[in-house]
Amino acid sequence: MSRDVSKFQEDFFTNERGLADEFAKMWQEVGRFMRYEPNLVGYEILNEPIGANFYKNVVHGLAPNSKFLLPFYQKVYSKIRKVDKNNLIFF
């Protein structure tokens, strides 16, 4: 992974320039559109995320969940739950 990609990941998960806010709003709209879809199993927010900048701190790169991913997931989860209280949300 390049330094630029690693930096972008950290910026994304820490909401630099409002990136995570916009991502959460997008998921809220997906939830609003899909909430009554009978074949919907749930929402998978991200597939295999890595929420840290490996070049900045290797330890966070190995176990980023509590510092980077958990707050990010909580933000997205709350937006989806505003419009869909029933379907599963996968982390």
mmCIF file with all atom_site columns, C-alpha atoms in Angstrom, residues 7-75:
data_model
loop_
_atom_site.group_PDB
_atom_site.id
_atom_site.type_symbol
_atom_site.label_atom_id
_atom_site.label_alt_id
_atom_site.label_comp_id
_atom_site.label_asym_id
_atom_site.label_entity_id
_atom_site.label_seq_id
_atom_site.pdbx_PDB_ins_code
_atom_site.Cartn_x
_atom_site.Cartn_y
_atom_site.Cartn_z
_atom_site.occupancy
_atom_site.B_iso_or_equiv
_atom_site.pdbx_formal_charge
_atom_site.auth_seq_id
_atom_site.auth_comp_id
_atom_site.auth_asym_id
_atom_site.auth_atom_id
_atom_site.pdbx_PDB_model_num
ATOM 1  C CA . LYS A 1 7  ? -2.942  8.639  4.335  1.00 0.00 ? 7  LYS A CA 1
ATOM 2  C CA . PHE A 1 8  ? -6.291  8.701  2.520  1.00 0.00 ? 8  PHE A CA 1
ATOM 3  C CA . GLN A 1 9  ? -7.554  5.792  4.628  1.00 0.00 ? 9  GLN A CA 1
ATOM 4  C CA . GLU A 1 10 ? -6.659  7.593  7.832  1.00 0.00 ? 10 GLU A CA 1
ATOM 5  C CA . ASP A 1 11 ? -8.266  10.827 6.587  1.00 0.00 ? 11 ASP A CA 1
ATOM 6  C CA . PHE A 1 12 ? -11.397 8.954  5.572  1.00 0.00 ? 12 PHE A CA 1
ATOM 7  C CA . PHE A 1 13 ? -11.894 7.158  8.894  1.00 0.00 ? 13 PHE A CA 1
ATOM 8  C CA . THR A 1 14 ? -11.016 10.200 11.008 1.00 0.00 ? 14 THR A CA 1
ATOM 9  C CA . ASN A 1 15 ? -13.416 12.417 9.050  1.00 0.00 ? 15 ASN A CA 1
ATOM 10 C CA . GLU A 1 16 ? -10.783 14.742 7.642  1.00 0.00 ? 16 GLU A CA 1
ATOM 11 C CA . ARG A 1 17 ? -12.519 17.282 5.386  1.00 0.00 ? 17 ARG A CA 1
ATOM 12 C CA . GLY A 1 18 ? -15.877 15.706 6.278  1.00 0.00 ? 18 GLY A CA 1
ATOM 13 C CA . LEU A 1 19 ? -15.285 12.547 4.229  1.00 0.00 ? 19 LEU A CA 1
ATOM 14 C CA . ALA A 1 20 ? -16.837 10.186 6.789  1.00 0.00 ? 20 ALA A CA 1
ATOM 15 C CA . ASP A 1 21 ? -19.816 12.517 7.253  1.00 0.00 ? 21 ASP A CA 1
ATOM 16 C CA . GLU A 1 22 ? -20.557 12.408 3.537  1.00 0.00 ? 22 GLU A CA 1
ATOM 17 C CA . PHE A 1 23 ? -20.104 8.645  3.451  1.00 0.00 ? 23 PHE A CA 1
ATOM 18 C CA . ALA A 1 24 ? -22.560 8.269  6.363  1.00 0.00 ? 24 ALA A CA 1
ATOM 19 C CA . LYS A 1 25 ? -25.095 10.494 4.571  1.00 0.00 ? 25 LYS A CA 1
ATOM 20 C CA . MET A 1 26 ? -24.783 8.289  1.496  1.00 0.00 ? 26 MET A CA 1
ATOM 21 C CA . TRP A 1 27 ? -25.560 5.209  3.619  1.00 0.00 ? 27 TRP A CA 1
ATOM 22 C CA . GLN A 1 28 ? -28.562 6.991  5.094  1.00 0.00 ? 28 GLN A CA 1
ATOM 23 C CA . GLU A 1 29 ? -29.927 7.474  1.589  1.00 0.00 ? 29 GLU A CA 1
ATOM 24 C CA . VAL A 1 30 ? -29.227 3.822  0.737  1.00 0.00 ? 30 VAL A CA 1
ATOM 25 C CA . GLY A 1 31 ? -31.118 2.829  3.891  1.00 0.00 ? 31 GLY A CA 1
ATOM 26 C CA . ARG A 1 32 ? -34.030 5.101  3.016  1.00 0.00 ? 32 ARG A CA 1
ATOM 27 C CA . PHE A 1 33 ? -34.260 3.600  -0.460 1.00 0.00 ? 33 PHE A CA 1
ATOM 28 C CA . MET A 1 34 ? -33.751 -0.058 0.524  1.00 0.00 ? 34 MET A CA 1
ATOM 29 C CA . ARG A 1 35 ? -35.489 -0.326 3.917  1.00 0.00 ? 35 ARG A CA 1
ATOM 30 C CA . TYR A 1 36 ? -38.630 -2.048 2.622  1.00 0.00 ? 36 TYR A CA 1
ATOM 31 C CA . GLU A 1 37 ? -36.897 -4.273 0.074  1.00 0.00 ? 37 GLU A CA 1
ATOM 32 C CA . PRO A 1 38 ? -38.090 -7.808 0.967  1.00 0.00 ? 38 PRO A CA 1
ATOM 33 C CA . ASN A 1 39 ? -34.889 -9.502 -0.240 1.00 0.00 ? 39 ASN A CA 1
ATOM 34 C CA . LEU A 1 40 ? -32.521 -7.253 1.689  1.00 0.00 ? 40 LEU A CA 1
ATOM 35 C CA . VAL A 1 41 ? -30.448 -9.202 4.217  1.00 0.00 ? 41 VAL A CA 1
ATOM 36 C CA . GLY A 1 42 ? -28.622 -6.151 5.569  1.00 0.00 ? 42 GLY A CA 1
ATOM 37 C CA . TYR A 1 43 ? -26.078 -3.429 4.917  1.00 0.00 ? 43 TYR A CA 1
ATOM 38 C CA . GLU A 1 44 ? -22.353 -4.138 4.716  1.00 0.00 ? 44 GLU A CA 1
ATOM 39 C CA . ILE A 1 45 ? -20.762 -0.769 5.380  1.00 0.00 ? 45 ILE A CA 1
ATOM 40 C CA . LEU A 1 46 ? -17.270 -1.688 4.120  1.00 0.00 ? 46 LEU A CA 1
ATOM 41 C CA . ASN A 1 47 ? -15.621 -4.879 2.959  1.00 0.00 ? 47 ASN A CA 1
ATOM 42 C CA . GLU A 1 48 ? -12.379 -5.641 4.812  1.00 0.00 ? 48 GLU A CA 1
ATOM 43 C CA . PRO A 1 49 ? -11.519 -2.109 5.947  1.00 0.00 ? 49 PRO A CA 1
ATOM 44 C CA . ILE A 1 50 ? -8.091  -1.035 7.146  1.00 0.00 ? 50 ILE A CA 1
ATOM 45 C CA . GLY A 1 51 ? -8.576  2.148  9.091  1.00 0.00 ? 51 GLY A CA 1
ATOM 46 C CA . ALA A 1 52 ? -5.064  3.275  9.857  1.00 0.00 ? 52 ALA A CA 1
ATOM 47 C CA . ASN A 1 53 ? -2.015  4.849  8.324  1.00 0.00 ? 53 ASN A CA 1
ATOM 48 C CA . PHE A 1 54 ? 0.648   2.111  8.421  1.00 0.00 ? 54 PHE A CA 1
ATOM 49 C CA . TYR A 1 55 ? 3.405   4.606  7.706  1.00 0.00 ? 55 TYR A CA 1
ATOM 50 C CA . LYS A 1 56 ? 2.425   6.747  10.675 1.00 0.00 ? 56 LYS A CA 1
ATOM 51 C CA . ASN A 1 57 ? 1.914   4.002  13.275 1.00 0.00 ? 57 ASN A CA 1
ATOM 52 C CA . VAL A 1 58 ? 2.364   0.301  12.552 1.00 0.00 ? 58 VAL A CA 1
ATOM 53 C CA . VAL A 1 59 ? 0.522   -0.741 15.737 1.00 0.00 ? 59 VAL A CA 1
ATOM 54 C CA . HIS A 1 60 ? -2.642  1.088  14.662 1.00 0.00 ? 60 HIS A CA 1
ATOM 55 C CA . GLY A 1 61 ? -2.326  -0.600 11.291 1.00 0.00 ? 61 GLY A CA 1
ATOM 56 C CA . LEU A 1 62 ? -2.403  -4.010 12.918 1.00 0.00 ? 62 LEU A CA 1
ATOM 57 C CA . ALA A 1 63 ? -5.295  -3.316 15.308 1.00 0.00 ? 63 ALA A CA 1
ATOM 58 C CA . PRO A 1 64 ? -7.167  -0.202 14.119 1.00 0.00 ? 64 PRO A CA 1
ATOM 59 C CA . ASN A 1 65 ? -10.641 -1.110 15.366 1.00 0.00 ? 65 ASN A CA 1
ATOM 60 C CA . SER A 1 66 ? -11.023 0.952  18.523 1.00 0.00 ? 66 SER A CA 1
ATOM 61 C CA . LYS A 1 67 ? -9.222  4.095  17.384 1.00 0.00 ? 67 LYS A CA 1
ATOM 62 C CA . PHE A 1 68 ? -10.340 4.367  13.775 1.00 0.00 ? 68 PHE A CA 1
ATOM 63 C CA . LEU A 1 69 ? -13.047 1.926  12.771 1.00 0.00 ? 69 LEU A CA 1
ATOM 64 C CA . LEU A 1 70 ? -15.373 1.870  15.766 1.00 0.00 ? 70 LEU A CA 1
ATOM 65 C CA . PRO A 1 71 ? -16.119 5.638  15.769 1.00 0.00 ? 71 PRO A CA 1
ATOM 66 C CA . PHE A 1 72 ? -16.529 5.506  11.992 1.00 0.00 ? 72 PHE A CA 1
ATOM 67 C CA . TYR A 1 73 ? -18.948 2.574  12.187 1.00 0.00 ? 73 TYR A CA 1
ATOM 68 C CA . GLN A 1 74 ? -20.933 4.285  14.952 1.00 0.00 ? 74 GLN A CA 1
ATOM 69 C CA . LYS A 1 75 ? -21.354 7.351  12.735 1.00 0.00 ? 75 LYS A CA 1
#
